[in-house]
Coordinates of C-alpha atoms in Angstrom, one line a residue:
M59 CA 135.6 136.0 95.7
D60 CA 136.7 132.3 95.1
L61 CA 133.8 131.1 97.3
L62 CA 131.4 133.2 95.4
H63 CA 132.7 132.0 92.0
V64 CA 132.4 128.4 93.1
S65 CA 128.8 128.9 94.4
L66 CA 127.8 130.6 91.1
S67 CA 129.4 127.9 89.1
T68 CA 127.6 125.2 91.1
I69 CA 124.2 126.9 90.7
L70 CA 124.6 127.4 87.0
T71 CA 126.0 124.0 86.1
A72 CA 124.4 121.5 88.5
P73 CA 120.9 121.7 87.0
L74 CA 122.2 121.4 83.5
L75 CA 124.3 118.4 84.2
A76 CA 121.4 116.7 86.0
Q77 CA 119.2 117.2 83.0
Q78 CA 121.5 116.0 80.2
T79 CA 120.7 112.3 80.7
A80 CA 117.0 112.9 81.0
F81 CA 116.5 115.3 78.2
L82 CA 117.4 113.2 75.2
L83 CA 114.4 112.2 73.2
D84 CA 113.2 108.8 74.7
G85 CA 111.0 106.2 73.1
A86 CA 107.7 107.7 74.4
T87 CA 108.5 111.2 73.2
G88 CA 109.6 109.8 69.9
I89 CA 106.2 108.0 69.5
L90 CA 104.4 111.2 70.3
L91 CA 106.5 113.1 67.8
G92 CA 105.7 110.4 65.2
V93 CA 102.0 110.7 65.9
V94 CA 102.2 114.5 65.4
I95 CA 104.1 114.2 62.2
S96 CA 101.6 111.6 60.9
C97 CA 98.7 113.9 61.8
L98 CA 100.4 116.8 60.1
L99 CA 100.8 114.8 56.9
I100 CA 97.1 113.9 56.9
A101 CA 96.1 117.5 57.7
T102 CA 98.4 118.8 54.9
G103 CA 96.9 116.4 52.4
A104 CA 93.4 117.2 53.5
G105 CA 94.1 120.9 53.1
Q106 CA 95.5 120.5 49.6
I107 CA 92.5 118.4 48.6
L108 CA 90.0 121.0 49.9
R109 CA 91.9 123.8 48.2
R110 CA 91.7 122.2 44.8
Q111 CA 87.9 121.6 45.1
P112 CA 86.3 124.7 43.5
D113 CA 82.8 123.4 44.2
S114 CA 83.5 122.5 47.8
S115 CA 80.9 123.5 50.3
V116 CA 83.6 124.6 52.8
N117 CA 84.3 128.3 52.9
P118 CA 87.6 129.0 51.1
A119 CA 88.6 131.4 53.9
I120 CA 88.3 128.6 56.4
V121 CA 90.5 126.3 54.2
Q122 CA 93.2 129.0 53.9
A123 CA 93.1 129.6 57.6
F124 CA 93.4 125.9 58.2
I125 CA 96.4 125.5 55.8
R126 CA 98.2 128.5 57.5
R127 CA 97.8 126.9 60.9
V128 CA 99.0 123.5 59.7
R129 CA 102.1 125.2 58.2
A130 CA 102.7 127.0 61.5
W131 CA 102.5 123.6 63.2
W132 CA 105.1 122.1 60.8
L133 CA 107.5 125.0 61.6
M134 CA 107.0 124.6 65.3
T135 CA 107.4 120.8 65.2
A136 CA 110.6 121.0 63.2
I137 CA 112.2 123.6 65.5
L138 CA 111.2 121.8 68.6
A139 CA 112.4 118.4 67.3
V140 CA 115.8 119.9 66.5
T141 CA 116.2 121.5 70.0
F142 CA 115.0 118.4 71.7
T143 CA 117.8 116.4 70.1
I144 CA 120.4 118.5 71.9
P145 CA 121.3 116.9 75.3
S146 CA 120.5 120.0 77.3
P147 CA 117.3 121.9 77.9
V148 CA 119.3 125.2 77.5
A149 CA 118.8 125.1 73.7
T150 CA 115.0 125.0 74.2
V151 CA 115.1 127.8 76.8
I152 CA 117.0 130.0 74.3
L153 CA 114.4 129.2 71.6
F154 CA 111.6 130.4 73.9
F155 CA 113.6 133.4 74.9
L156 CA 113.9 134.4 71.2
I157 CA 110.1 133.8 70.7
S158 CA 109.4 135.9 73.8
F159 CA 111.7 138.7 72.6
W160 CA 109.9 138.9 69.2
A161 CA 106.4 138.6 70.7
L162 CA 107.2 141.4 73.1
R163 CA 108.4 143.5 70.2
E164 CA 105.1 142.9 68.3
F165 CA 103.2 143.8 71.4
I166 CA 105.1 147.0 72.2
T167 CA 104.9 148.0 68.5
L168 CA 101.1 148.2 68.7
T169 CA 101.1 150.2 72.0
P170 CA 102.2 153.8 71.5
T171 CA 105.0 154.9 73.7
R172 CA 106.6 158.2 74.6
L173 CA 110.2 159.3 74.6
G174 CA 110.3 158.9 78.4
D175 CA 109.5 155.2 78.0
H176 CA 112.5 154.3 75.8
R177 CA 115.0 153.7 78.5
T178 CA 112.5 151.7 80.4
L179 CA 111.9 149.6 77.3
F180 CA 115.7 149.0 77.1
W181 CA 115.6 147.5 80.6
V182 CA 112.6 145.4 79.7
F183 CA 114.0 144.0 76.5
F184 CA 117.7 143.6 77.4
I185 CA 117.7 143.1 81.2
L186 CA 114.4 141.7 82.6
T187 CA 113.6 139.4 79.7
P188 CA 117.0 137.7 79.5
A189 CA 117.2 137.6 83.4
Q190 CA 113.8 135.7 83.5
Y191 CA 115.1 133.0 81.1
V192 CA 118.5 132.7 82.8
L193 CA 116.7 132.0 86.0
V194 CA 114.5 129.4 84.3
A195 CA 117.6 127.8 82.8
M196 CA 119.1 127.5 86.3
G197 CA 116.4 125.0 87.2
Q198 CA 114.0 124.6 90.1
S199 CA 116.6 125.8 92.6
Q200 CA 115.7 129.3 91.4
Y201 CA 111.9 128.7 91.2
E202 CA 111.1 131.1 94.0
L203 CA 113.0 133.9 92.2
F204 CA 111.9 133.4 88.6
S205 CA 108.3 133.1 89.7
I206 CA 108.3 136.6 91.2
L207 CA 111.1 138.5 89.3
I208 CA 108.8 140.1 86.8
P209 CA 105.4 140.4 88.6
V210 CA 107.1 141.9 91.7
Y211 CA 110.4 143.5 91.0
G212 CA 109.9 144.1 87.3
F213 CA 106.6 145.8 87.7
L214 CA 107.8 148.0 90.5
F215 CA 110.9 148.9 88.5
I216 CA 108.9 149.8 85.4
A217 CA 106.6 152.2 87.3
A218 CA 109.6 153.9 89.1
R219 CA 111.7 154.1 86.0
I220 CA 109.0 155.8 83.9
A221 CA 108.3 158.2 86.8
V222 CA 111.9 159.1 87.0
A223 CA 111.8 160.0 83.3
G224 CA 109.6 163.0 84.3
D225 CA 106.8 162.5 81.8
Y226 CA 103.5 162.1 83.7
K227 CA 101.1 162.2 80.7
R228 CA 99.0 159.0 80.5
F229 CA 101.3 157.6 83.2
L230 CA 99.0 154.8 84.3
E231 CA 98.2 153.8 80.8
R232 CA 101.8 153.6 79.7
I233 CA 103.1 151.5 82.6
A234 CA 100.1 149.2 82.3
K235 CA 100.8 148.5 78.6
I236 CA 104.4 147.7 79.2
Q237 CA 103.7 145.6 82.2
A238 CA 101.0 143.7 80.3
G239 CA 103.3 143.0 77.4
L240 CA 106.1 141.8 79.7
Y241 CA 103.8 139.6 81.7
I242 CA 102.1 137.9 78.8
C243 CA 105.0 137.6 76.3
V244 CA 107.8 136.9 78.7
Y245 CA 106.7 135.9 82.2
S246 CA 103.8 133.6 81.2
L247 CA 105.6 132.1 78.2
S248 CA 108.7 131.3 80.2
Y249 CA 106.7 128.7 82.2
A250 CA 106.7 126.5 79.1
P251 CA 110.4 125.7 79.0
A252 CA 110.4 125.6 82.8
L253 CA 108.5 122.3 82.4
L254 CA 111.8 120.8 81.4
Y255 CA 113.2 121.2 85.0
L256 CA 110.4 119.5 86.9
T257 CA 112.1 116.1 87.3
D258 CA 113.0 116.9 90.9
W259 CA 109.3 116.3 91.7
T260 CA 108.8 113.1 89.7
D261 CA 108.6 109.6 91.1
P262 CA 111.5 107.3 90.4
E263 CA 109.9 105.7 87.4
Y264 CA 109.1 108.9 85.6
S265 CA 112.4 110.6 86.5
T266 CA 114.2 108.4 84.0
K267 CA 112.1 109.7 81.2
S268 CA 112.5 112.7 79.0
T269 CA 111.0 116.0 80.2
A270 CA 110.9 117.0 76.5
G271 CA 107.8 114.8 76.3
L272 CA 106.0 116.8 78.9
L273 CA 106.7 120.1 77.1
F274 CA 105.8 118.6 73.7
Y275 CA 102.5 117.3 75.2
F276 CA 101.6 120.7 76.5
L277 CA 102.4 122.5 73.3
L278 CA 100.5 119.9 71.2
V279 CA 97.4 120.1 73.4
A280 CA 97.5 123.9 73.5
Q281 CA 97.8 124.3 69.8
L282 CA 95.3 121.5 69.0
S283 CA 92.7 123.0 71.3
D284 CA 93.1 126.3 69.5
L285 CA 92.6 124.7 66.2
L286 CA 89.6 122.6 67.4
H287 CA 87.9 125.7 68.9
F288 CA 88.3 127.4 65.5
V289 CA 87.1 124.5 63.4
C290 CA 84.2 123.6 65.7
S291 CA 83.1 127.2 65.8
R292 CA 83.0 127.4 62.1
L293 CA 81.2 124.1 61.6
L294 CA 78.8 124.1 64.7
G295 CA 78.8 127.6 65.9
K296 CA 75.6 129.6 66.3
N297 CA 76.0 131.7 69.5
V298 CA 79.1 134.0 69.3
I299 CA 80.8 134.5 72.7
A300 CA 81.8 138.1 72.1
P301 CA 80.9 139.5 68.7
N302 CA 82.8 142.7 69.1
I303 CA 86.0 140.8 70.2
N304 CA 86.2 137.7 68.0
A305 CA 83.2 136.9 65.7
S306 CA 84.7 133.5 64.9
R307 CA 84.5 132.1 68.4
T308 CA 81.2 130.5 69.5
W309 CA 80.0 128.7 72.7
E310 CA 79.3 125.6 70.6
G311 CA 82.8 125.6 69.2
F312 CA 84.3 126.2 72.7
F313 CA 82.5 123.3 74.3
A314 CA 82.9 120.9 71.4
G315 CA 86.5 121.8 70.9
T316 CA 87.3 121.4 74.6
G317 CA 85.5 118.1 74.7
V318 CA 87.5 116.7 71.7
T319 CA 90.7 118.1 73.2
A320 CA 90.0 116.1 76.4
V321 CA 89.5 112.9 74.4
V322 CA 92.7 113.5 72.5
G323 CA 94.6 114.3 75.7
A324 CA 93.5 111.1 77.3
M325 CA 94.7 109.2 74.2
L326 CA 98.0 110.9 74.3
S327 CA 98.6 109.7 77.8
L328 CA 98.8 106.2 76.4
T329 CA 102.1 107.1 74.6
G330 CA 103.8 107.3 78.0
A331 CA 105.3 110.7 77.3
T332 CA 103.6 112.2 80.3
P333 CA 103.2 111.1 84.0
F334 CA 99.4 111.4 83.8
N335 CA 96.9 108.6 83.5
P336 CA 94.1 108.9 80.9
W337 CA 91.6 110.8 83.2
Q338 CA 94.3 113.0 84.6
S339 CA 95.5 113.9 81.1
A340 CA 91.9 114.6 80.1
V341 CA 91.5 117.0 83.0
M342 CA 94.8 118.7 82.2
S343 CA 93.8 119.0 78.5
I344 CA 90.5 120.7 79.6
V345 CA 92.5 123.2 81.7
I346 CA 94.8 123.9 78.8
A347 CA 91.9 124.3 76.4
V348 CA 90.0 126.7 78.6
M349 CA 93.1 128.8 79.4
G350 CA 94.1 128.8 75.7
A351 CA 90.6 130.0 74.7
A352 CA 90.8 132.7 77.3
G353 CA 94.2 133.8 75.9
S354 CA 92.9 133.9 72.4
M355 CA 90.0 136.1 73.4
A356 CA 92.1 138.4 75.5
M357 CA 94.7 138.9 72.8
S358 CA 91.9 139.5 70.3
A359 CA 90.5 142.2 72.5
I360 CA 93.8 143.9 72.5
K361 CA 94.0 143.8 68.7
R362 CA 90.5 145.2 68.4
D363 CA 91.5 148.0 70.8
R364 CA 94.5 148.8 68.6
G365 CA 92.5 148.5 65.3
V366 CA 94.6 145.7 63.8
Q367 CA 93.9 142.2 62.5
D368 CA 97.2 140.6 63.3
Y369 CA 100.1 141.4 65.6
G370 CA 102.7 141.1 62.8
T371 CA 103.9 139.2 59.7
L372 CA 107.1 137.6 60.6
V373 CA 106.5 135.0 57.8
E374 CA 104.9 136.2 54.6
G375 CA 101.3 135.0 54.4
H376 CA 101.1 134.3 58.1
A377 CA 100.0 136.2 61.2
G378 CA 102.5 137.4 63.8
V379 CA 104.3 135.3 66.4
L380 CA 102.0 136.5 69.2
D381 CA 99.0 135.4 67.1
R382 CA 100.3 131.9 67.2
I383 CA 101.3 131.6 70.8
D384 CA 98.5 133.5 72.6
A385 CA 96.9 130.3 73.8
I386 CA 100.3 129.0 75.0
C387 CA 101.0 132.2 76.9
F388 CA 97.8 131.9 79.0
A389 CA 97.9 128.2 79.5
A390 CA 101.6 127.7 80.4
P391 CA 101.8 129.1 83.9
V392 CA 98.6 127.3 85.0
F393 CA 99.7 124.0 83.5
F394 CA 103.2 124.4 85.1
H395 CA 101.8 125.0 88.6
L396 CA 99.3 122.1 88.3
T397 CA 102.0 119.8 87.1
R398 CA 104.4 120.9 89.8
Y399 CA 101.7 120.4 92.4
Y400 CA 101.1 116.9 91.0
F401 CA 104.7 116.0 91.1
T402 CA 105.1 117.3 94.7
T403 CA 102.0 115.4 95.8
A404 CA 103.2 112.2 94.0
S405 CA 106.6 112.3 95.7
G406 CA 105.0 113.2 99.1
G407 CA 106.9 116.5 99.2

């Protein structure tokens, strides 16, 4: 028992101690944060000016949607800035766990369940979801486990547990809905804070920098691409991608928004907050923008299927949490694995 206790203590504490010196906000991340705050100030001012122009040629609905998105950015930036100042990535992992928990709640609320599913949902919310984030917080030493916990063991458990409940009506539909919610809201999103533990694959120069910058870069590009797709579709859009799914997303807006995102991503690499050079950052930004657009479309399809406009209203006047993180959920695992591969290749691993 003593040996087991020592082993568990080592696994739990070693990654955290190794990260404390690297996780504090460094100069490059501080510059990136300053740029974001400056842009938010400009966007806030522009939104207020447009709102007070009664004769403006811009659709008032677009202005209100823009203002809501900017407010959501302010909230996200403030929360992340506070968690980034704590000399341990655990605080950020806990933040994303809470976001996942609430997003999963919104998802399950829209998907009808039967009495036989309630005990399965207990396991999903209070066992599988916390376990996923505990493994993430244990660092890259547990990568092999946290990368398969939900899509392998979790999915098999959900199917078996619902079957044991003895209710066979709409069995496939019920397990698919719970599995989809767990995969999108928990598993995929958990790859965002997992970025904080990628320093084992960095070169000596980058390993001295803050991994908070890498996460902040990803979140910034993901949210910016979502905003640019929306704005460009409104201003330039003619050919709607899928009218029955999301009438506000067009091919012109998609390509224009992705292109602008790539340019901004290349510029962000100059801050030094990421290990990528400008062209690598541009490619990564394109990947994030494409996956984010796919996430927005997929989640819109689910809302149309359920006959709702938003997933929830956590904050009065705003959409639900899942409405704000749909792009992040789809982009996070892809960006994580590409970045991990980059680090592994750079270190010759």
